[in-house]
Each structure stands twice: as structure tokens, then as C-alpha cells.
Amino acid sequence: MQKKQLFRRVGMIAVLGLVSVSIALPSSIWGEGYLGSKLSSFKVTLGLDLAGGTELDYRIDLSDGIAKNSDDDELNNVDLEQISESVRDALERRVNPGGVGEITVRRSQVDAEEHVLIQMPPSSNVAKTKQEAERDNRLEFFEEVPDEEKKARRKIEGELVTTNGLNWDKRVAELTQGEGVTHEVFEPRFKDEFSDPNLWDVLAATTQGYVLEELADTQTELVYNVSADGELRVTKTPESVLAIVKLTHNGEEAREKKSPPMAKARHILFGYKGALRASENAYIDADEARTAAEDTLAQLKEEGTDNFSDLAKELSTEGAAQESGGDLGEFGPGQMVPSFNDAVFNAEGPGLLAEIVESDFGFHVIDVLDLQEEKTESTSEMKIGYEMIAWNKKNLRWKKTELGGPQLDQAGVGWDQVGKPFVTLHFSPEGGKMFADITGRVSARRCDDDVCRLAIYVGSEMLSEPRVERKIVGRDAQITGNFTPEDAKGLARGLNLGAIDAPVILSGQMTIRPELGADQLSRSLKAATFGILGIMIFMIAVYRLAGVVATVSLSLYASFFITILKIWPESFYGPIVLSLAGAAGIALSIGLAVDGNILIFERFKEEIRRGRGLSKAVDLGFDRAWPAIWDSNVTTFLTCMILFIFGNALMRGFAITLMVGTALSLFTAITISYTLLRFILIFEKFKNPAFFGVGFGDSKESSVGAKIRERK
């Protein structure tokens, strides 16, 4: 190896070592300055047994399965044990997809109920874990069948004829026996609280206690609740329905009604090249636009605002100003850009603002024409309450197909020609055949004098309604929509993790104490430190200068390992959480690192005894030790991979730390130790076998080697 190459490698090792040591050491060493504050964000994440954490208790709702097993049809019976285990597996894939988080997911029974307990260390995001656990990832495909909707509508109209205010309760009990039919009760509300203004108009013209003469084409309400920690949870999204509606309340009620603050204003805009929506007549730069705005404001202060509109038409770079004279009309809070909004609504009253206002569009000279404060007035308004028997339109016009999540092999993210993300679906061979059959059926129909559609739902939310013009043969499909890259990645990940076979309901949350505690953790760290120091002293005593190299190599190994534990990214299923099992993996990996150095140094000493030069002995020592090092490390790595794939959370924690340690031990032994040894031997004063624990007179082989050299 050339000297320049050696110096470059040593320099690279020094830089890596400096960076890793800086991160690995406690951040308190660096004080409270910039470096200390930056490094304080990197921390080793401790597991449940070392630091405690949080436990979420989810009850599995098996009511649907129990109902199926209780009816007279034995063909639809399900295995409740299998469903419960499937739910546990799905939850574990969701909350700990990378397997490195030391999150344990296990089943539990409370009386006759099936529960799943999710235990996570303090580093875990509890809110995100709840969201992942409760997310509905069901993938469903619906084909459009317009004839079915027409038939269903005629049938519902027939039900309407026989329904009135007197037999309402009886009809509710009869009709809600059908699939997809619900009974909704809506408490009395004012007009501005109605989500469907058309329904309000019809109900307002109906007598209380009567049923509407026509079917209502409306939607259900958004249902949500706010948890104790202030988190908003949507439990039911609005759905389009056909409904038989009964008016239950229609009367005037007093209310305190708030009117938001309103303002009227006009402005002169001085835009510039590079500002948002800059026009062709914009100023060259921001400084020129600012100067022009300040001059115009000074002129208006001196001359008054009588000619404000004329100046706006002459000077404003806003295209609409030629007709409006800069008049913006009436607007409320939040309708203008923040800086403009704040300047107007914080004004003491109507009049020319004393300062120009800067926004993304440029600089504004603003004249406030009117400013109304928020006010509350007592009024009397109509309040309407109603009930409805609703048929979900999705179940009328749309027919659920046999294709869904079980037939999905893989979901991913793709990009169209303009860089817009979409979600790709790759089905199993069975799913590909189903997809071809479905698209063949849909493309053969006509819906409202146009081609029919195939609706794609995830978690009961319709994400895409592509029109199907021809039969699609293959195993690939796409979900398009207004996705951000993060949304598309999240949806693809959710689909890959799969749906839960039965709903889960959060029934409890508690803090759990660490099994070992701070005292035991401190003792374990002390034992590990003394153990590593003992190994270093042993290596130096036996291998002298090579032992010093091994000590440096092991120190770098330790700093690299701690650095990886601290910086493992969340985007790669991080962080790696250190538990007692993970610590055992680290201990074994240290043994591998020491073993690798010992194998190399023993081979190195053998080559010196055979009469090899030190540089040549280093090369041969590494070459001959490499097969044994490679075999031991690869078999260890493969064993860890098997544990990681098939093991539980604790076994995965052990496996991931041992895998990382094995890779690092290879790197430090083969790269760092080798480079440092070759670097030392550049200097003549270190080219003495005694520095490496070898004497030429202590072996028969060494004297033979000497004679061979003399003959040459």
C-alpha cells in the first residue's frame, strides 16, 4: 500500500473517530453552547426493562364473529382464536414495523374479553402509536352498477309510501334489518349548523311529526370526539345516502349570535420581479418597489386620500386595479394574507395606515374604509330536528367486489409525468385474474351515457373513482388523488401492513415501571466498562504495540456503536431501542471484535517467526486470518437475521444489536486495525519484532527462516 494512500486512510479514520467520539460522549461534556445543544438531541434510547414506558390496552371487538357463530348458518362460522391472533400480529406490524423499537405486543384476557397489550419505551410516540393501531386499512374495490341503484331507488320509494309519522317506530325496526340501512337521529339545530342547506329548505316547509313526501338525497353527519389529552378523533365520516326523513322538531328559539369582525379597505400594490404573482409592470427589485410605496404613502399623507383610486389605477401593479381602483370590498379575518390581515384588523379605526405593509405580493399602501368589531346579538331563529332511515348509496350504485387486501402483494409509490405521487398496487396472481374479470365487467356497461367506474376504498374512505374503458389484464393498478409524497408513502405503508380482522377499542393506558431500574443499569454499565478495560489491558500485555492498535480499534468500535444507537434514523424504523437483550447482543459483538483481532495478531506473529518482514507479515496475517473471521461473522449474521425475521420483539432487539456489532467488528478488525498497523510500520523505529511480542530466538521456525534468508 502506498504511503499517500495510507495517510489518506488514517486521516479518514481520524475524522470518523473524532465525529463518532463527539456524538458518543455525553453531551454535557460539551457544555451548553452550540455544539452541546446540537449533540444533546442524540441520545441512546432505553427499552422498557431499563427505563419503563407506556402500556396501551386494546379490547378486540369480536361481536361480529360471535354473531356469525351464533346464527343458524354454520357455513359462515369463524375461528375467534385465529382472529385474535391475527389482530395481534397486525398490530405488531403496525406499531413496530422495523422490529427495532423494543415494542412488545401480546394478547391478554380480561374475563371473557380478548385484549391486546402494547408496551413501548419512553422514546415512543404514544399518539402516533394510537393512530397506527386504530387505523382502518381495509382495501376494497366497488364496481358501478347503475341498474342496481334504479331498482333499489324504486324499492325505497315503495317503502316511503307505506311509512308515515304514526307508524314510524315500527318502520324503523323493520327497515333497519336490511344490510346497509341505518337509523339516524339529529337533534334540533339552527340553519347555519346544517351541513345540507337543501334538506333544511324542505324540512322548513314541512309540518312537525310528518314524513317528507320525497326521498332525501343527502348525507350523514361527521361524528368525532375529543379525548382527554385534546386529540380529535373522527369515528365516522359523512356518507351519501337516500333517506326517508321525519321532521321531529320545528320551532323558533332564542340564540346569541356572534357576527365576526369585518373590514372594507383599498390598497395600492407595488410588486416587484420575484414577488408572488408579479405582473409585467412590476418593479425591478424590492428596494425600488419599497421606495415607490413610501413616496406614494407620503404623498397621500400630505394631500389626503381623495385621489386614492386614481393613484391606484396609475401606480398599482395589480391588474384588477385598473377597474377597481384598488378597492377590495368587504372581507373578514383570514381572507387576506397574514401581514395584510393583521395590519387592517389591528388598526384603531378607518383611515390611511401610517406604514406600508409588506407581503409575499410586494408592498401595500392601505386605506381602511370601514372596520366593524365582532358583535353579539340576541335573535330568534328556527331550529329543526329530524330522524331518517338511510340507505347508503355506496351499497346501491356500487357493488362490492371480491377483490381486496388479501389479494394485495405489494403497495408502493409512483410518480406521474408532472411529478405528482400516486400509490401503486401489485396483486397476487389470483388478484390479477380477479382484477381482469372486474374491469372486463365494468367496461362492458354504460353509466349515465358514459363509461362506468371502479371505486377504490381504503378504510371506508373513497380515494379514487377511475373510469374503466377497457378490460385491464395484469396484476398492477393505481390509486390516484391529491396526495402529498408523505400521504402516498403513508398509505402504501398502511396497505402493506394490512388491515385488522376485527376492530380494536382503547380501554386503558398506564405507565409501567422499569424491571431493572437506574441502580441496576448503573451497575451493568460499570461492569461493561471494567470488562472492556480488562480486555484492553490483556491485549496490550500480550501483543504489545499490536495490542495498542487493537485498543484504539476497540475504542473506535465502541464509539461507532454508540453513535449508531444515537443517530439511527426514524425513517429507517428507528431508533434502535437498547434493552437488556440488546445489551447482551452488544457484549457478544465485542467478543467477536476481540476474537477477530486475536486471530489476525496470532497469524501476524506466526509469519514473523517464519522470517517474514514485518510489512509482509501484516499482509499475510490478515489474508490468512480472513477466512476464519469471515466464516464466524457471516454465520453469526445469518443466525441474527433468522432471529430477527422469526423472533418476537425481545429477540429482534438482541438480533439487531448483534448484527450491527458484527458488521462493525468486521470493519474495525479488517479496515482500522490493518490500516493502523501498516501506518505504524512506516516508521523505522517501530520495525522491531519485540514491539509485537515476538523474539527471533524463541522458535525453531524462526532460526530456519533466518538460514533460508542467509542462503538468498
XYZ file of N, CA, C and O in Angstrom, residues 122-265:
576
model
N -40.135 4.903 26.700
C -40.449 6.340 26.764
C -40.214 7.080 25.454
O -40.836 8.103 25.204
N -39.304 6.579 24.617
C -38.995 7.273 23.367
C -40.118 7.167 22.349
O -40.155 7.927 21.382
N -41.036 6.230 22.529
C -42.083 6.004 21.538
C -43.083 7.164 21.526
O -43.375 7.769 22.554
N -43.591 7.434 20.337
C -44.619 8.451 20.157
C -45.973 7.794 20.435
O -46.501 7.071 19.590
N -46.529 8.039 21.620
C -47.757 7.355 22.031
C -48.918 7.728 21.122
O -49.703 6.871 20.704
N -49.026 9.017 20.773
C -50.135 9.456 19.914
C -50.058 8.795 18.545
O -51.072 8.346 17.993
N -48.843 8.710 17.999
C -48.685 8.075 16.697
C -48.981 6.580 16.775
O -49.577 5.995 15.864
N -48.566 5.958 17.868
C -48.844 4.533 18.051
C -50.349 4.286 18.110
O -50.853 3.335 17.501
N -51.079 5.135 18.820
C -52.534 5.005 18.862
C -53.130 5.137 17.466
O -54.018 4.375 17.071
N -52.642 6.120 16.735
C -53.167 6.354 15.386
C -52.925 5.142 14.494
O -53.801 4.721 13.742
N -51.712 4.578 14.582
C -51.388 3.410 13.758
C -52.236 2.209 14.167
O -52.716 1.455 13.323
N -52.428 2.035 15.481
C -53.174 0.871 15.958
C -54.638 0.931 15.555
O -55.250 -0.098 15.258
N -55.201 2.127 15.536
C -56.634 2.267 15.296
C -56.977 2.541 13.841
O -58.149 2.637 13.485
N -55.959 2.670 12.988
C -56.231 2.992 11.586
C -56.913 1.828 10.881
O -56.569 0.668 11.082
N -57.890 2.177 10.035
C -58.603 1.173 9.237
C -57.941 1.106 7.865
O -58.030 2.043 7.079
N -57.248 0.006 7.582
C -56.519 -0.139 6.322
C -57.196 -1.094 5.344
O -56.542 -1.634 4.455
N -58.486 -1.309 5.506
C -59.165 -2.229 4.597
C -59.142 -1.692 3.172
O -59.585 -0.577 2.908
N -58.630 -2.477 2.252
C -58.636 -2.134 0.832
C -59.820 -2.840 0.175
O -59.934 -4.068 0.248
N -60.717 -2.052 -0.444
C -61.915 -2.615 -1.047
C -62.136 -2.000 -2.426
O -61.843 -0.814 -2.642
N -62.657 -2.799 -3.340
C -62.991 -2.339 -4.690
C -64.493 -2.489 -4.904
O -65.071 -3.536 -4.596
N -65.119 -1.431 -5.442
C -66.541 -1.449 -5.740
C -66.745 -1.143 -7.223
O -66.128 -0.208 -7.755
N -67.591 -1.906 -7.873
C -67.908 -1.653 -9.280
C -69.243 -0.940 -9.389
O -70.184 -1.208 -8.631
N -69.308 -0.011 -10.323
C -70.515 0.778 -10.518
C -71.547 -0.034 -11.302
O -71.258 -0.523 -12.398
N -72.758 -0.132 -10.723
C -73.846 -0.889 -11.358
C -75.095 -0.006 -11.323
O -75.888 -0.076 -10.375
N -75.310 0.862 -12.323
C -76.416 1.827 -12.269
C -77.790 1.188 -12.227
O -78.708 1.724 -11.588
N -77.971 0.061 -12.876
C -79.280 -0.597 -12.864
C -79.679 -1.005 -11.452
O -80.859 -0.955 -11.090
N -78.705 -1.404 -10.666
C -78.989 -1.801 -9.290
C -79.509 -0.607 -8.479
O -80.419 -0.744 -7.665
N -78.937 0.576 -8.713
C -79.388 1.760 -7.980
C -80.819 2.117 -8.366
O -81.632 2.485 -7.508
N -81.143 2.011 -9.650
C -82.505 2.326 -10.094
C -83.514 1.376 -9.454
O -84.572 1.793 -8.982
N -83.162 0.095 -9.423
C -84.051 -0.882 -8.794
C -84.209 -0.584 -7.305
O -85.314 -0.633 -6.759
N -83.072 -0.285 -6.649
C -83.108 -0.013 -5.210
C -83.913 1.249 -4.917
O -84.681 1.296 -3.940
N -83.746 2.288 -5.743
C -84.490 3.530 -5.531
C -85.998 3.285 -5.639
O -86.777 3.802 -4.824
N -86.409 2.500 -6.639
C -87.837 2.197 -6.787
C -88.365 1.431 -5.567
O -89.472 1.675 -5.087
N -87.524 0.531 -5.060
C -87.933 -0.240 -3.883
C -88.060 0.669 -2.663
O -89.023 0.553 -1.874
N -87.113 1.601 -2.477
C -87.151 2.512 -1.324
C -88.350 3.452 -1.437
O -89.001 3.784 -0.433
N -88.660 3.896 -2.661
C -89.835 4.746 -2.860
C -91.103 3.997 -2.459
O -92.048 4.586 -1.914
N -91.133 2.687 -2.718
C -92.267 1.874 -2.275
C -92.357 1.820 -0.765
O -93.463 1.840 -0.188
N -91.187 1.762 -0.081
C -91.181 1.772 1.384
C -91.664 3.119 1.922
O -92.332 3.183 2.964
N -91.338 4.200 1.199
C -91.759 5.539 1.621
C -93.283 5.657 1.627
O -93.868 6.279 2.534
N -93.922 5.045 0.630
C -95.384 5.134 0.517
C -96.072 4.573 1.756
O -97.101 5.087 2.207
N -95.490 3.538 2.340
C -96.119 2.873 3.499
C -95.585 3.373 4.833
O -95.842 2.771 5.870
N -94.822 4.456 4.812
C -94.230 4.994 6.049
C -94.826 6.366 6.342
O -94.885 7.225 5.455
N -95.255 6.577 7.581
C -95.783 7.879 7.997
C -95.394 8.145 9.443
O -94.738 7.316 10.096
N -95.811 9.296 9.928
C -95.447 9.684 11.290
C -96.009 8.783 12.356
O -95.410 8.644 13.438
N -97.149 8.132 12.089
C -97.782 7.292 13.104
C -97.093 5.935 13.256
O -96.982 5.403 14.363
N -96.644 5.343 12.147
C -96.017 4.013 12.225
C -94.490 4.085 12.121
O -93.839 3.105 11.771
N -93.953 5.259 12.391
C -92.514 5.499 12.190
C -91.642 4.508 12.973
O -90.741 3.883 12.407
N -91.883 4.349 14.260
C -91.038 3.474 15.082
C -91.078 2.034 14.578
O -90.053 1.333 14.562
N -92.270 1.585 14.174
C -92.414 0.227 13.649
C -91.623 0.067 12.358
O -90.925 -0.934 12.165
N -91.706 1.079 11.481
C -90.992 1.004 10.199
C -89.474 1.060 10.403
O -88.718 0.426 9.685
N -89.049 1.813 11.406
C -87.609 1.862 11.716
C -87.109 0.468 12.074
O -86.077 -0.002 11.578
N -87.845 -0.217 12.951
C -87.445 -1.561 13.381
C -87.426 -2.535 12.209
O -86.540 -3.392 12.111
N -88.391 -2.408 11.284
C -88.472 -3.331 10.146
C -87.375 -3.071 9.121
O -86.681 -3.999 8.682
N -87.214 -1.813 8.736
C -86.312 -1.492 7.622
C -84.838 -1.603 7.997
O -84.003 -1.927 7.150
N -84.488 -1.330 9.244
C -83.068 -1.391 9.632
C -82.556 -2.821 9.773
O -81.375 -3.032 10.095
N -83.427 -3.797 9.539
C -82.956 -5.178 9.494
C -82.150 -5.437 8.233
O -81.357 -6.369 8.166
N -82.372 -4.613 7.201
C -81.667 -4.799 5.935
C -80.221 -4.349 6.010
O -79.857 -3.463 6.798
N -79.369 -4.934 5.190
C -77.938 -4.601 5.180
C -77.735 -3.201 4.610
O -78.314 -2.835 3.587
N -76.921 -2.418 5.293
C -76.609 -1.073 4.814
C -77.671 -0.043 5.119
O -77.606 1.085 4.616
N -78.685 -0.384 5.954
C -79.758 0.552 6.309
C -79.561 0.970 7.767
O -79.422 0.119 8.653
N -79.546 2.263 8.009
C -79.303 2.766 9.360
C -80.405 3.732 9.777
O -81.120 4.291 8.929
N -80.531 3.917 11.071
C -81.481 4.897 11.622
C -80.668 6.002 12.290
O -79.882 5.744 13.210
N -80.814 7.229 11.819
C -80.051 8.355 12.338
C -81.001 9.343 13.007
O -82.080 9.647 12.479
N -80.615 9.845 14.178
C -81.387 10.855 14.904
C -80.554 12.128 14.994
O -79.407 12.094 15.454
N -81.127 13.263 14.562
C -80.418 14.534 14.561
C -81.152 15.513 15.478
O -82.317 15.847 15.256
N -80.452 15.939 16.523
C -81.040 16.874 17.483
C -81.302 18.227 16.815
O -80.654 18.572 15.822
N -82.242 19.007 17.349
C -82.578 20.306 16.740
C -81.361 21.221 16.607
O -80.557 21.355 17.543
N -81.261 21.879 15.429
C -80.138 22.772 15.136
C -80.636 23.963 14.319
O -81.662 23.878 13.640
N -79.840 25.026 14.367
C -80.155 26.204 13.565
C -79.668 25.990 12.132
O -78.884 25.081 11.845
N -80.099 26.878 11.233
C -79.820 26.712 9.806
C -78.325 26.705 9.510
O -77.841 25.914 8.706
N -77.585 27.610 10.167
C -76.148 27.690 9.869
C -75.372 26.499 10.437
O -74.172 26.370 10.214
N -76.051 25.612 11.180
C -75.406 24.412 11.708
C -75.720 23.183 10.857
O -75.219 22.104 11.133
N -76.547 23.348 9.836
C -76.894 22.252 8.939
C -75.796 22.060 7.898
O -75.289 23.038 7.322
N -75.458 20.815 7.640
C -74.466 20.538 6.587
C -75.104 20.463 5.212
O -74.411 20.554 4.203
N -76.435 20.259 5.153
C -77.144 20.154 3.886
C -78.229 21.238 3.835
O -79.344 21.042 4.320
N -77.945 22.409 3.227
C -78.932 23.500 3.198
C -80.188 23.144 2.410
O -81.268 23.648 2.713
N -80.078 22.289 1.395
C -81.259 21.895 0.624
C -82.244 21.120 1.497
O -83.462 21.301 1.400
N -81.710 20.237 2.359
C -82.570 19.480 3.262
C -83.261 20.425 4.241
O -84.433 20.239 4.588
N -82.549 21.456 4.681
C -83.155 22.449 5.586
C -84.376 23.097 4.929
O -85.427 23.215 5.548
N -84.231 23.514 3.683
C -85.328 24.193 2.994
C -86.566 23.305 2.916
O -87.697 23.773 3.113
N -86.372 22.012 2.639
C -87.503 21.093 2.530
C -88.137 20.866 3.896
O -89.374 20.879 4.052
N -87.311 20.676 4.924
C -87.831 20.432 6.270
C -88.555 21.654 6.825
O -89.554 21.534 7.548
N -88.048 22.855 6.489
C -88.665 24.085 7.000
C -90.088 24.254 6.480
O -90.908 24.944 7.110
N -90.395 23.627 5.353
C -91.739 23.736 4.767
C -92.634 22.559 5.145
O -93.721 22.399 4.585
N -92.176 21.708 6.078
C -92.926 20.507 6.480
C -93.498 20.686 7.887
O -92.912 21.395 8.728
N -94.615 20.022 8.147
C -95.246 20.079 9.468
C -94.568 19.097 10.421
O -94.223 17.976 10.038
N -94.369 19.538 11.653
C -93.712 18.693 12.653
C -94.469 17.379 12.836
O -95.689 17.357 12.932
N -93.726 16.266 12.876
C -94.310 14.942 13.052
C -94.622 14.238 11.748
O -94.966 13.047 11.757
N -94.463 14.953 10.628
C -94.758 14.366 9.325
C -93.483 13.836 8.660
O -92.365 14.259 8.972
N -93.694 12.924 7.705
C -92.595 12.360 6.910
C -92.562 13.078 5.568
O -93.615 13.348 4.962
N -91.358 13.406 5.092
C -91.222 14.068 3.789
C -91.829 13.199 2.691
O -91.684 11.975 2.696
N -92.474 13.882 1.738
C -93.156 13.145 0.678
C -92.187 12.574 -0.347
O -92.538 11.654 -1.094
N -90.983 13.132 -0.432
C -89.973 12.671 -1.382
C -88.769 12.106 -0.635
O -88.494 12.481 0.509
N -88.062 11.188 -1.302
C -86.802 10.697 -0.734
C -85.797 11.831 -0.670
O -85.727 12.665 -1.580
N -85.042 11.893 0.403
C -83.996 12.905 0.554
C -82.666 12.338 0.072
O -82.237 11.274 0.531
N -82.027 13.047 -0.855
C -80.693 12.675 -1.329
C -79.705 13.541 -0.558
O -79.425 14.682 -0.925
N -79.199 13.022 0.563
C -78.419 13.839 1.490
C -77.207 13.057 1.986
O -76.757 12.104 1.315
N -76.686 13.417 3.136
C -75.538 12.712 3.699
C -75.628 12.665 5.210
O -76.319 13.465 5.829
N -74.938 11.709 5.792
C -74.880 11.596 7.243
C -73.902 12.633 7.789
O -73.167 13.280 7.041
N -73.877 12.779 9.097
C -73.027 13.784 9.737
C -71.653 13.210 10.084
O -71.497 12.000 10.280
N -70.685 14.110 10.165
C -69.365 13.753 10.680
C -69.478 13.499 12.180
O -70.032 14.314 12.910
N -68.962 12.349 12.629
C -69.011 12.006 14.054
C -67.580 11.979 14.587
O -66.709 11.312 14.018
N -67.332 12.705 15.668
C -65.991 12.766 16.242
C -66.094 12.961 17.753
O -67.149 13.302 18.285
N -64.965 12.736 18.421
C -64.889 13.029 19.848
C -63.505 13.566 20.163
O -62.571 13.410 19.374
N -63.398 14.232 21.280
C -62.127 14.803 21.720
C -61.693 14.063 22.974
O -62.428 14.010 23.958
N -60.503 13.457 22.921
C -60.002 12.681 24.049
C -59.567 13.599 25.187
O -59.521 14.828 25.037
N -59.219 12.993 26.313
C -58.814 13.771 27.491
C -57.559 14.597 27.236
O -57.370 15.661 27.832
N -56.685 14.116 26.334
C -55.461 14.859 26.028
C -55.650 15.857 24.889
O -54.680 16.389 24.348
N -56.919 16.102 24.503
C -57.205 17.109 23.492
C -57.094 16.631 22.059
O -57.182 17.442 21.136
N -56.931 15.339 21.842
C -56.772 14.813 20.490
C -58.141 14.593 19.846
O -59.035 13.991 20.431
N -58.316 15.123 18.626
C -59.567 14.975 17.891
C -59.560 13.647 17.150
O -58.643 13.350 16.393
N -60.605 12.839 17.370
C -60.697 11.539 16.717
C -62.000 11.455 15.940
O -63.081 11.598 16.510
N -61.884 11.240 14.637
C -63.054 11.080 13.789
C -63.473 9.616 13.835
O -62.703 8.724 13.490
N -64.694 9.365 14.295
C -65.172 7.988 14.416
C -66.060 7.580 13.253
O -66.269 6.395 13.023
N -66.598 8.587 12.536
C -67.440 8.257 11.392
C -67.422 9.415 10.406
O -67.717 10.550 10.771
N -67.072 9.138 9.161
C -67.044 10.166 8.134
C -68.406 10.258 7.452
O -69.167 9.290 7.429
N -68.764 11.434 6.870
C -70.054 11.576 6.194
C -70.184 10.606 5.021
O -69.211 10.341 4.308
N -71.397 10.083 4.825
C -71.666 9.166 3.720
C -72.911 9.624 2.975
O -73.896 10.069 3.585
N -72.891 9.518 1.652
C -74.052 9.874 0.836
C -75.130 8.814 1.004
O -74.839 7.606 0.934
N -76.373 9.272 1.220
C -77.460 8.340 1.484
C -78.731 8.775 0.756
O -78.903 9.952 0.406
N -79.610 7.810 0.540
C -81.011 8.068 0.205
C -81.793 7.815 1.480
O -81.593 6.785 2.136
N -82.712 8.748 1.841
C -83.315 8.634 3.162
C -84.800 8.964 3.160
O -85.270 9.815 2.394
N -85.515 8.250 4.027
C -86.878 8.608 4.399
C -86.750 9.443 5.667
O -86.174 8.983 6.661
N -87.259 10.690 5.626
C -86.985 11.644 6.701
C -88.281 12.058 7.391
O -89.294 12.362 6.737
N -88.225 12.078 8.716
C -89.349 12.546 9.532
C -88.910 13.786 10.307
O -87.850 13.798 10.946
N -89.718 14.846 10.238
C -89.435 16.071 10.980
C -89.901 15.896 12.423
O -91.080 15.671 12.690
N -89.000 16.017 13.381
C -89.337 15.809 14.797
C -89.442 17.107 15.584
O -90.046 17.136 16.656
N -88.851 18.185 15.059
C -88.900 19.464 15.787
C -88.819 20.604 14.782
O -87.983 20.597 13.876
N -89.689 21.599 14.956
C -89.686 22.775 14.089
C -90.256 23.932 14.889
O -91.457 24.031 15.089
N -89.371 24.797 15.396
C -89.852 25.905 16.220
C -88.823 26.990 16.387
O -87.624 26.787 16.178
N -89.299 28.181 16.753
C -88.419 29.326 16.972
C -87.755 29.220 18.342
O -88.390 28.824 19.321
N -86.472 29.576 18.382
C -85.747 29.600 19.658
C -84.827 30.805 19.685
O -84.294 31.231 18.649
N -84.632 31.352 20.868
C -83.720 32.486 21.034
C -82.282 31.980 21.023
O -81.991 30.882 21.477
N -81.396 32.810 20.487
C -79.973 32.448 20.480
C -79.120 33.705 20.494
O -79.541 34.768 20.047
N -77.944 33.553 21.041
C -76.950 34.612 20.994
C -76.070 34.345 19.777
O -75.360 33.346 19.720
N -76.126 35.233 18.800
C -75.424 35.001 17.546
C -74.272 35.983 17.408
O -74.458 37.198 17.533
N -73.109 35.440 17.152
C -71.923 36.273 17.012
C -71.698 36.625 15.544
O -71.775 35.770 14.675
N -71.409 37.893 15.315
C -71.036 38.343 13.978
C -69.540 38.631 13.987
O -69.062 39.405 14.834
N -68.774 38.019 13.095
C -67.318 38.219 13.114
C -66.956 39.640 12.702
O -67.752 40.339 12.059
N -65.772 40.089 13.068
C -65.342 41.417 12.623
C -65.228 41.460 11.102
O -64.855 40.469 10.471
N -65.566 42.591 10.515
C -65.498 42.767 9.070
C -64.798 44.081 8.761
O -64.797 45.024 9.577
N -64.205 44.142 7.579
C -63.487 45.354 7.189
C -63.707 45.636 5.714
O -63.985 44.732 4.918
N -63.609 46.921 5.352
C -63.567 47.352 3.955
C -62.282 48.147 3.788
O -61.947 48.992 4.633
N -61.561 47.866 2.704
C -60.285 48.555 2.508
C -59.947 48.615 1.023
O -60.504 47.891 0.202
